[in-house]
């Protein structure tokens, strides 16, 4: 009888030791897995943020591994590397803007945050551009994008650029502009390289129609322009009187 009890005690001891070891291993593994999720510093060349189905939503990358971008389902062909930064992609798989930055020759650099039209290029952006001489421009810009996919727009523009005769090329570009088949700037609000702050508004064909400016010297001016670029009204002063001088 005593022998049987001793055997049971030894079994319980062995079972306790084994269970303790298993619990310790499981606890250690849990802590190890939890610790593996925490990093103080990560050195990485590119990060892709994707949905559960694998669709790309965001890319954070250096210059060498930067995504070239996608428009209308097609990868954009680029002659050289793209600037490092953060790119966003929409539900169609196209790029829809991003935050990029880089060098601009010598000591110069630039930064740009833009948002794109669906299946097309940028419509609004905050941009900063500094040359290596220290002169810079910065501001808010808005562009008019045609209601055609960006890849089709690029094909049209590249075909026009290949026209050798300058007069014919300029006429072809003007035709694209008249048909609203080319990107045009609609607004700029910011500071220029000449240290002048200004607000300029343009019509759908890119022609400046309103210009408000404050030069470095401080003489503010408001100008209204017609489709030919003539000043037809201004403050201070009369646009008509100035044109007659």
PDB file of C-alpha atoms in Angstrom:
ATOM      1  CA  UNK A   1       0.000   0.000   0.000  1.00  0.00           C
ATOM      2  CA  UNK A   2       2.791   2.370   0.921  1.00  0.00           C
ATOM      3  CA  UNK A   3       4.535   1.574  -2.343  1.00  0.00           C
ATOM      4  CA  UNK A   4       1.456   2.577  -4.311  1.00  0.00           C
ATOM      5  CA  UNK A   5       1.194   5.903  -2.462  1.00  0.00           C
ATOM      6  CA  UNK A   6       4.856   6.614  -3.097  1.00  0.00           C
ATOM      7  CA  UNK A   7       4.365   5.956  -6.789  1.00  0.00           C
ATOM      8  CA  UNK A   8       1.394   8.341  -6.896  1.00  0.00           C
ATOM      9  CA  UNK A   9       3.378  11.044  -5.069  1.00  0.00           C
ATOM     10  CA  UNK A  10       6.256  10.677  -7.499  1.00  0.00           C
ATOM     11  CA  UNK A  11       3.787  10.909 -10.411  1.00  0.00           C
ATOM     12  CA  UNK A  12       2.222  14.076  -8.992  1.00  0.00           C
ATOM     13  CA  UNK A  13       5.659  15.589  -8.492  1.00  0.00           C
ATOM     14  CA  UNK A  14       6.648  14.794 -12.056  1.00  0.00           C
ATOM     15  CA  UNK A  15       3.305  16.108 -13.356  1.00  0.00           C
ATOM     16  CA  UNK A  16       3.727  19.352 -11.362  1.00  0.00           C
ATOM     17  CA  UNK A  17       7.239  19.890 -12.622  1.00  0.00           C
ATOM     18  CA  UNK A  18       6.191  19.204 -16.202  1.00  0.00           C
ATOM     19  CA  UNK A  19       3.162  21.492 -15.990  1.00  0.00           C
ATOM     20  CA  UNK A  20       5.331  24.233 -14.480  1.00  0.00           C
ATOM     21  CA  UNK A  21       7.841  23.939 -17.300  1.00  0.00           C
ATOM     22  CA  UNK A  22       5.089  24.054 -19.958  1.00  0.00           C
ATOM     23  CA  UNK A  23       3.496  27.137 -18.344  1.00  0.00           C
ATOM     24  CA  UNK A  24       6.879  28.836 -18.121  1.00  0.00           C
ATOM     25  CA  UNK A  25       7.582  28.156 -21.785  1.00  0.00           C
ATOM     26  CA  UNK A  26       4.160  29.463 -22.848  1.00  0.00           C
ATOM     27  CA  UNK A  27       4.530  32.567 -20.686  1.00  0.00           C
ATOM     28  CA  UNK A  28       8.026  33.250 -21.996  1.00  0.00           C
ATOM     29  CA  UNK A  29       6.842  32.801 -25.590  1.00  0.00           C
ATOM     30  CA  UNK A  30       3.953  35.202 -25.049  1.00  0.00           C
ATOM     31  CA  UNK A  31       6.254  37.864 -23.625  1.00  0.00           C
ATOM     32  CA  UNK A  32       8.739  37.303 -26.437  1.00  0.00           C
ATOM     33  CA  UNK A  33       6.064  37.719 -29.115  1.00  0.00           C
ATOM     34  CA  UNK A  34       4.734  40.857 -27.423  1.00  0.00           C
ATOM     35  CA  UNK A  35       8.226  42.328 -27.193  1.00  0.00           C
ATOM     36  CA  UNK A  36       8.866  41.588 -30.875  1.00  0.00           C
ATOM     37  CA  UNK A  37       6.126  44.062 -31.809  1.00  0.00           C
ATOM     38  CA  UNK A  38       7.930  46.982 -30.169  1.00  0.00           C
ATOM     39  CA  UNK A  39      10.908  48.729 -31.747  1.00  0.00           C
ATOM     40  CA  UNK A  40      12.847  51.776 -30.680  1.00  0.00           C
ATOM     41  CA  UNK A  41      14.496  52.353 -34.082  1.00  0.00           C
ATOM     42  CA  UNK A  42      13.686  50.888 -37.501  1.00  0.00           C
ATOM     43  CA  UNK A  43      15.996  51.340 -40.509  1.00  0.00           C
ATOM     44  CA  UNK A  44      14.058  50.574 -43.680  1.00  0.00           C
ATOM     45  CA  UNK A  45      14.242  51.574 -47.348  1.00  0.00           C
ATOM     46  CA  UNK A  46      10.550  51.158 -48.148  1.00  0.00           C
ATOM     47  CA  UNK A  47       7.268  50.320 -46.433  1.00  0.00           C
ATOM     48  CA  UNK A  48       4.121  49.267 -48.323  1.00  0.00           C
ATOM     49  CA  UNK A  49       0.803  49.682 -46.503  1.00  0.00           C
ATOM     50  CA  UNK A  50      -1.781  47.285 -47.962  1.00  0.00           C
ATOM     51  CA  UNK A  51      -5.330  46.143 -47.269  1.00  0.00           C
ATOM     52  CA  UNK A  52      -6.137  42.545 -46.319  1.00  0.00           C
ATOM     53  CA  UNK A  53      -6.703  41.762 -50.003  1.00  0.00           C
ATOM     54  CA  UNK A  54      -3.206  42.996 -50.834  1.00  0.00           C
ATOM     55  CA  UNK A  55      -4.279  46.242 -52.559  1.00  0.00           C
ATOM     56  CA  UNK A  56      -1.713  49.015 -52.145  1.00  0.00           C
ATOM     57  CA  UNK A  57      -2.784  52.047 -50.104  1.00  0.00           C
ATOM     58  CA  UNK A  58       0.390  53.864 -49.141  1.00  0.00           C
ATOM     59  CA  UNK A  59       4.138  53.772 -49.792  1.00  0.00           C
ATOM     60  CA  UNK A  60       6.860  55.265 -47.611  1.00  0.00           C
ATOM     61  CA  UNK A  61      10.166  55.074 -49.435  1.00  0.00           C
ATOM     62  CA  UNK A  62      13.615  56.426 -50.059  1.00  0.00           C
ATOM     63  CA  UNK A  63      14.544  57.686 -53.524  1.00  0.00           C
ATOM     64  CA  UNK A  64      16.030  54.456 -54.870  1.00  0.00           C
ATOM     65  CA  UNK A  65      12.940  52.352 -54.089  1.00  0.00           C
ATOM     66  CA  UNK A  66      10.224  54.971 -54.591  1.00  0.00           C
ATOM     67  CA  UNK A  67       7.097  53.855 -56.428  1.00  0.00           C
ATOM     68  CA  UNK A  68       6.870  55.440 -59.929  1.00  0.00           C
ATOM     69  CA  UNK A  69       3.134  56.028 -59.523  1.00  0.00           C
ATOM     70  CA  UNK A  70       0.047  54.649 -61.284  1.00  0.00           C
ATOM     71  CA  UNK A  71      -2.536  56.589 -63.299  1.00  0.00           C
ATOM     72  CA  UNK A  72      -5.601  55.054 -64.946  1.00  0.00           C
ATOM     73  CA  UNK A  73      -4.273  51.629 -63.993  1.00  0.00           C
ATOM     74  CA  UNK A  74      -0.938  52.138 -65.770  1.00  0.00           C
ATOM     75  CA  UNK A  75       2.490  52.491 -64.165  1.00  0.00           C
ATOM     76  CA  UNK A  76       4.003  55.889 -64.994  1.00  0.00           C
ATOM     77  CA  UNK A  77       7.196  55.637 -67.035  1.00  0.00           C
ATOM     78  CA  UNK A  78       9.933  57.895 -65.651  1.00  0.00           C
ATOM     79  CA  UNK A  79      13.356  58.752 -67.055  1.00  0.00           C
ATOM     80  CA  UNK A  80      15.054  58.913 -63.658  1.00  0.00           C
ATOM     81  CA  UNK A  81      14.509  58.251 -59.945  1.00  0.00           C
ATOM     82  CA  UNK A  82      11.577  59.785 -58.120  1.00  0.00           C
ATOM     83  CA  UNK A  83      11.875  61.866 -54.958  1.00  0.00           C
ATOM     84  CA  UNK A  84      11.605  60.123 -51.576  1.00  0.00           C
ATOM     85  CA  UNK A  85       8.515  60.563 -49.440  1.00  0.00           C
ATOM     86  CA  UNK A  86       4.993  59.318 -48.839  1.00  0.00           C
ATOM     87  CA  UNK A  87       2.550  58.368 -51.626  1.00  0.00           C
ATOM     88  CA  UNK A  88      -1.190  57.624 -51.361  1.00  0.00           C
ATOM     89  CA  UNK A  89      -3.212  55.244 -53.563  1.00  0.00           C
ATOM     90  CA  UNK A  90      -6.992  55.232 -53.999  1.00  0.00           C
ATOM     91  CA  UNK A  91      -9.589  52.446 -54.308  1.00  0.00           C
ATOM     92  CA  UNK A  92      -8.904  52.177 -58.055  1.00  0.00           C
ATOM     93  CA  UNK A  93      -5.229  51.462 -57.473  1.00  0.00           C
ATOM     94  CA  UNK A  94      -4.120  54.864 -58.825  1.00  0.00           C
ATOM     95  CA  UNK A  95      -1.862  57.311 -57.045  1.00  0.00           C
ATOM     96  CA  UNK A  96      -3.910  60.117 -55.495  1.00  0.00           C
ATOM     97  CA  UNK A  97      -1.190  62.433 -54.190  1.00  0.00           C
ATOM     98  CA  UNK A  98       1.592  62.458 -51.686  1.00  0.00           C
ATOM     99  CA  UNK A  99       4.256  64.213 -49.687  1.00  0.00           C
ATOM    100  CA  UNK A 100       7.672  64.276 -51.362  1.00  0.00           C
ATOM    101  CA  UNK A 101      10.923  66.158 -50.799  1.00  0.00           C
ATOM    102  CA  UNK A 102      14.429  66.281 -52.189  1.00  0.00           C
ATOM    103  CA  UNK A 103      17.450  68.270 -53.303  1.00  0.00           C
ATOM    104  CA  UNK A 104      17.331  71.058 -55.866  1.00  0.00           C
ATOM    105  CA  UNK A 105      20.980  71.400 -56.857  1.00  0.00           C
ATOM    106  CA  UNK A 106      23.768  72.336 -54.472  1.00  0.00           C
ATOM    107  CA  UNK A 107      22.305  73.592 -51.211  1.00  0.00           C
ATOM    108  CA  UNK A 108      18.783  73.886 -52.616  1.00  0.00           C
ATOM    109  CA  UNK A 109      15.854  71.654 -51.731  1.00  0.00           C
ATOM    110  CA  UNK A 110      12.108  71.312 -52.192  1.00  0.00           C
ATOM    111  CA  UNK A 111       8.996  69.914 -50.524  1.00  0.00           C
ATOM    112  CA  UNK A 112       5.545  69.216 -51.961  1.00  0.00           C
ATOM    113  CA  UNK A 113       2.190  67.993 -50.620  1.00  0.00           C
ATOM    114  CA  UNK A 114      -0.335  67.406 -53.424  1.00  0.00           C
ATOM    115  CA  UNK A 115      -3.735  65.806 -54.044  1.00  0.00           C
ATOM    116  CA  UNK A 116      -4.757  64.357 -57.426  1.00  0.00           C
ATOM    117  CA  UNK A 117      -7.907  64.197 -59.507  1.00  0.00           C
ATOM    118  CA  UNK A 118      -9.291  60.686 -60.068  1.00  0.00           C
ATOM    119  CA  UNK A 119      -7.344  59.033 -62.927  1.00  0.00           C
ATOM    120  CA  UNK A 120      -5.342  62.229 -63.372  1.00  0.00           C
ATOM    121  CA  UNK A 121      -2.686  64.455 -61.830  1.00  0.00           C
ATOM    122  CA  UNK A 122      -2.518  67.039 -59.061  1.00  0.00           C
ATOM    123  CA  UNK A 123      -5.305  69.556 -58.484  1.00  0.00           C
ATOM    124  CA  UNK A 124      -4.082  71.205 -55.275  1.00  0.00           C
ATOM    125  CA  UNK A 125      -0.735  71.446 -53.572  1.00  0.00           C
ATOM    126  CA  UNK A 126       1.456  73.136 -51.010  1.00  0.00           C
ATOM    127  CA  UNK A 127       4.933  73.567 -52.474  1.00  0.00           C
ATOM    128  CA  UNK A 128       8.264  74.950 -51.340  1.00  0.00           C
ATOM    129  CA  UNK A 129      11.188  75.395 -53.731  1.00  0.00           C
ATOM    130  CA  UNK A 130      14.594  76.808 -52.765  1.00  0.00           C
ATOM    131  CA  UNK A 131      17.590  77.250 -55.067  1.00  0.00           C
ATOM    132  CA  UNK A 132      21.188  76.820 -53.981  1.00  0.00           C
ATOM    133  CA  UNK A 133      21.538  80.631 -53.793  1.00  0.00           C
ATOM    134  CA  UNK A 134      19.015  80.748 -50.942  1.00  0.00           C
ATOM    135  CA  UNK A 135      16.175  82.346 -52.911  1.00  0.00           C
ATOM    136  CA  UNK A 136      12.891  80.490 -52.588  1.00  0.00           C
ATOM    137  CA  UNK A 137       9.196  80.429 -53.402  1.00  0.00           C
ATOM    138  CA  UNK A 138       6.424  78.885 -51.338  1.00  0.00           C
ATOM    139  CA  UNK A 139       2.671  78.750 -51.501  1.00  0.00           C
ATOM    140  CA  UNK A 140      -0.653  77.138 -52.246  1.00  0.00           C
ATOM    141  CA  UNK A 141      -1.358  76.233 -55.887  1.00  0.00           C
ATOM    142  CA  UNK A 142      -4.429  74.890 -57.673  1.00  0.00           C
ATOM    143  CA  UNK A 143      -4.602  73.361 -61.143  1.00  0.00           C
ATOM    144  CA  UNK A 144      -7.377  72.561 -63.621  1.00  0.00           C
ATOM    145  CA  UNK A 145      -7.175  68.990 -64.877  1.00  0.00           C
ATOM    146  CA  UNK A 146      -9.090  67.896 -67.996  1.00  0.00           C
ATOM    147  CA  UNK A 147     -11.851  65.309 -67.689  1.00  0.00           C
ATOM    148  CA  UNK A 148      -9.720  62.742 -69.510  1.00  0.00           C
ATOM    149  CA  UNK A 149      -7.375  60.151 -67.977  1.00  0.00           C
ATOM    150  CA  UNK A 150      -3.851  61.306 -67.235  1.00  0.00           C
ATOM    151  CA  UNK A 151      -2.209  58.748 -69.519  1.00  0.00           C
ATOM    152  CA  UNK A 152      -4.312  59.965 -72.474  1.00  0.00           C
ATOM    153  CA  UNK A 153      -3.459  63.561 -71.595  1.00  0.00           C
ATOM    154  CA  UNK A 154       0.259  62.741 -71.528  1.00  0.00           C
ATOM    155  CA  UNK A 155       0.072  61.008 -74.909  1.00  0.00           C
ATOM    156  CA  UNK A 156      -1.579  64.061 -76.464  1.00  0.00           C
ATOM    157  CA  UNK A 157       0.983  66.432 -74.972  1.00  0.00           C
ATOM    158  CA  UNK A 158       3.975  64.270 -75.937  1.00  0.00           C
ATOM    159  CA  UNK A 159       2.711  64.062 -79.513  1.00  0.00           C
ATOM    160  CA  UNK A 160       2.521  67.858 -79.654  1.00  0.00           C
ATOM    161  CA  UNK A 161       5.999  68.267 -78.180  1.00  0.00           C
ATOM    162  CA  UNK A 162       7.466  66.198 -81.027  1.00  0.00           C
ATOM    163  CA  UNK A 163       6.302  68.731 -83.639  1.00  0.00           C
ATOM    164  CA  UNK A 164       9.530  70.286 -84.911  1.00  0.00           C
ATOM    165  CA  UNK A 165       8.130  73.531 -86.321  1.00  0.00           C
ATOM    166  CA  UNK A 166       7.804  75.960 -83.387  1.00  0.00           C
ATOM    167  CA  UNK A 167       4.837  77.871 -84.811  1.00  0.00           C
ATOM    168  CA  UNK A 168       2.956  74.645 -85.504  1.00  0.00           C
ATOM    169  CA  UNK A 169       3.885  73.286 -82.068  1.00  0.00           C
ATOM    170  CA  UNK A 170       2.675  76.451 -80.318  1.00  0.00           C
ATOM    171  CA  UNK A 171      -0.564  76.338 -82.315  1.00  0.00           C
ATOM    172  CA  UNK A 172      -1.114  72.699 -81.359  1.00  0.00           C
ATOM    173  CA  UNK A 173      -0.535  73.475 -77.685  1.00  0.00           C
ATOM    174  CA  UNK A 174      -2.960  76.378 -77.930  1.00  0.00           C
ATOM    175  CA  UNK A 175      -5.541  74.040 -79.458  1.00  0.00           C
ATOM    176  CA  UNK A 176      -5.147  71.662 -76.505  1.00  0.00           C
ATOM    177  CA  UNK A 177      -5.581  74.634 -74.184  1.00  0.00           C
ATOM    178  CA  UNK A 178      -8.669  75.872 -76.054  1.00  0.00           C
ATOM    179  CA  UNK A 179     -10.216  72.402 -75.821  1.00  0.00           C
ATOM    180  CA  UNK A 180      -9.357  72.136 -72.108  1.00  0.00           C
ATOM    181  CA  UNK A 181      -7.110  69.158 -72.841  1.00  0.00           C
ATOM    182  CA  UNK A 182      -4.072  70.395 -70.967  1.00  0.00           C
ATOM    183  CA  UNK A 183      -3.255  71.112 -67.326  1.00  0.00           C
ATOM    184  CA  UNK A 184      -3.594  74.803 -66.406  1.00  0.00           C
ATOM    185  CA  UNK A 185      -2.836  76.641 -63.193  1.00  0.00           C
ATOM    186  CA  UNK A 186      -5.932  78.291 -61.691  1.00  0.00           C
ATOM    187  CA  UNK A 187      -4.556  79.861 -58.521  1.00  0.00           C
ATOM    188  CA  UNK A 188      -1.352  80.748 -56.718  1.00  0.00           C
ATOM    189  CA  UNK A 189      -1.165  82.215 -53.223  1.00  0.00           C
ATOM    190  CA  UNK A 190       2.263  82.650 -51.741  1.00  0.00           C
ATOM    191  CA  UNK A 191       5.703  84.190 -51.902  1.00  0.00           C
ATOM    192  CA  UNK A 192       7.869  84.432 -55.015  1.00  0.00           C
ATOM    193  CA  UNK A 193      11.640  84.375 -55.430  1.00  0.00           C
ATOM    194  CA  UNK A 194      11.552  88.185 -55.722  1.00  0.00           C
ATOM    195  CA  UNK A 195      10.206  88.371 -52.127  1.00  0.00           C
ATOM    196  CA  UNK A 196       6.806  89.504 -53.396  1.00  0.00           C
ATOM    197  CA  UNK A 197       3.677  87.946 -51.903  1.00  0.00           C
ATOM    198  CA  UNK A 198       0.806  87.573 -54.329  1.00  0.00           C
ATOM    199  CA  UNK A 199      -2.554  86.063 -55.139  1.00  0.00           C
ATOM    200  CA  UNK A 200      -3.114  85.326 -58.829  1.00  0.00           C
ATOM    201  CA  UNK A 201      -6.269  83.747 -60.242  1.00  0.00           C
ATOM    202  CA  UNK A 202      -6.530  82.340 -63.754  1.00  0.00           C
ATOM    203  CA  UNK A 203      -9.356  81.235 -66.021  1.00  0.00           C
ATOM    204  CA  UNK A 204      -9.753  77.662 -67.261  1.00  0.00           C
ATOM    205  CA  UNK A 205      -7.335  78.350 -70.122  1.00  0.00           C
ATOM    206  CA  UNK A 206      -4.617  79.483 -67.715  1.00  0.00           C
ATOM    207  CA  UNK A 207      -4.880  83.214 -68.452  1.00  0.00           C
ATOM    208  CA  UNK A 208      -4.297  85.517 -65.463  1.00  0.00           C
ATOM    209  CA  UNK A 209      -7.479  87.471 -64.717  1.00  0.00           C
ATOM    210  CA  UNK A 210      -6.903  88.799 -61.171  1.00  0.00           C
ATOM    211  CA  UNK A 211      -3.592  89.672 -59.550  1.00  0.00           C
ATOM    212  CA  UNK A 212      -3.094  91.012 -56.030  1.00  0.00           C
ATOM    213  CA  UNK A 213       0.502  91.671 -55.039  1.00  0.00           C
ATOM    214  CA  UNK A 214       2.591  93.136 -52.245  1.00  0.00           C
ATOM    215  CA  UNK A 215       6.258  93.597 -53.235  1.00  0.00           C
ATOM    216  CA  UNK A 216       9.090  93.615 -50.730  1.00  0.00           C
ATOM    217  CA  UNK A 217       8.932  97.426 -50.667  1.00  0.00           C
ATOM    218  CA  UNK A 218       5.303  97.240 -49.526  1.00  0.00           C
ATOM    219  CA  UNK A 219       3.218  98.991 -52.237  1.00  0.00           C
ATOM    220  CA  UNK A 220       0.128  96.803 -52.513  1.00  0.00           C
ATOM    221  CA  UNK A 221      -1.644  96.534 -55.875  1.00  0.00           C
ATOM    222  CA  UNK A 222      -4.802  94.949 -57.299  1.00  0.00           C
ATOM    223  CA  UNK A 223      -5.167  94.348 -61.042  1.00  0.00           C
ATOM    224  CA  UNK A 224      -7.980  93.007 -63.240  1.00  0.00           C
ATOM    225  CA  UNK A 225      -6.953  91.660 -66.647  1.00  0.00           C
ATOM    226  CA  UNK A 226      -8.884  90.736 -69.773  1.00  0.00           C
ATOM    227  CA  UNK A 227      -8.392  87.584 -71.868  1.00  0.00           C
ATOM    228  CA  UNK A 228      -5.600  89.289 -73.843  1.00  0.00           C
ATOM    229  CA  UNK A 229      -3.614  90.003 -70.681  1.00  0.00           C
ATOM    230  CA  UNK A 230      -4.316  93.755 -70.668  1.00  0.00           C
ATOM    231  CA  UNK A 231      -4.931  95.454 -67.320  1.00  0.00           C
ATOM    232  CA  UNK A 232      -8.475  96.864 -67.501  1.00  0.00           C
ATOM    233  CA  UNK A 233      -8.755  97.943 -63.887  1.00  0.00           C
ATOM    234  CA  UNK A 234      -6.377  98.468 -61.000  1.00  0.00           C
ATOM    235  CA  UNK A 235      -6.096  99.883 -57.506  1.00  0.00           C
ATOM    236  CA  UNK A 236      -4.461 102.215 -56.840  1.00  0.00           C
ATOM    237  CA  UNK A 237      -4.790 103.912 -60.208  1.00  0.00           C
ATOM    238  CA  UNK A 238      -6.848 103.209 -63.326  1.00  0.00           C
ATOM    239  CA  UNK A 239      -5.907 100.401 -65.666  1.00  0.00           C
ATOM    240  CA  UNK A 240      -7.218 102.396 -68.633  1.00  0.00           C
ATOM    241  CA  UNK A 241      -5.158 105.450 -67.741  1.00  0.00           C
ATOM    242  CA  UNK A 242      -2.046 103.345 -67.339  1.00  0.00           C
ATOM    243  CA  UNK A 243      -2.495 101.684 -70.730  1.00  0.00           C
ATOM    244  CA  UNK A 244      -2.863 105.082 -72.400  1.00  0.00           C
ATOM    245  CA  UNK A 245       0.438 106.364 -70.972  1.00  0.00           C
TER     246      UNK A 245
END
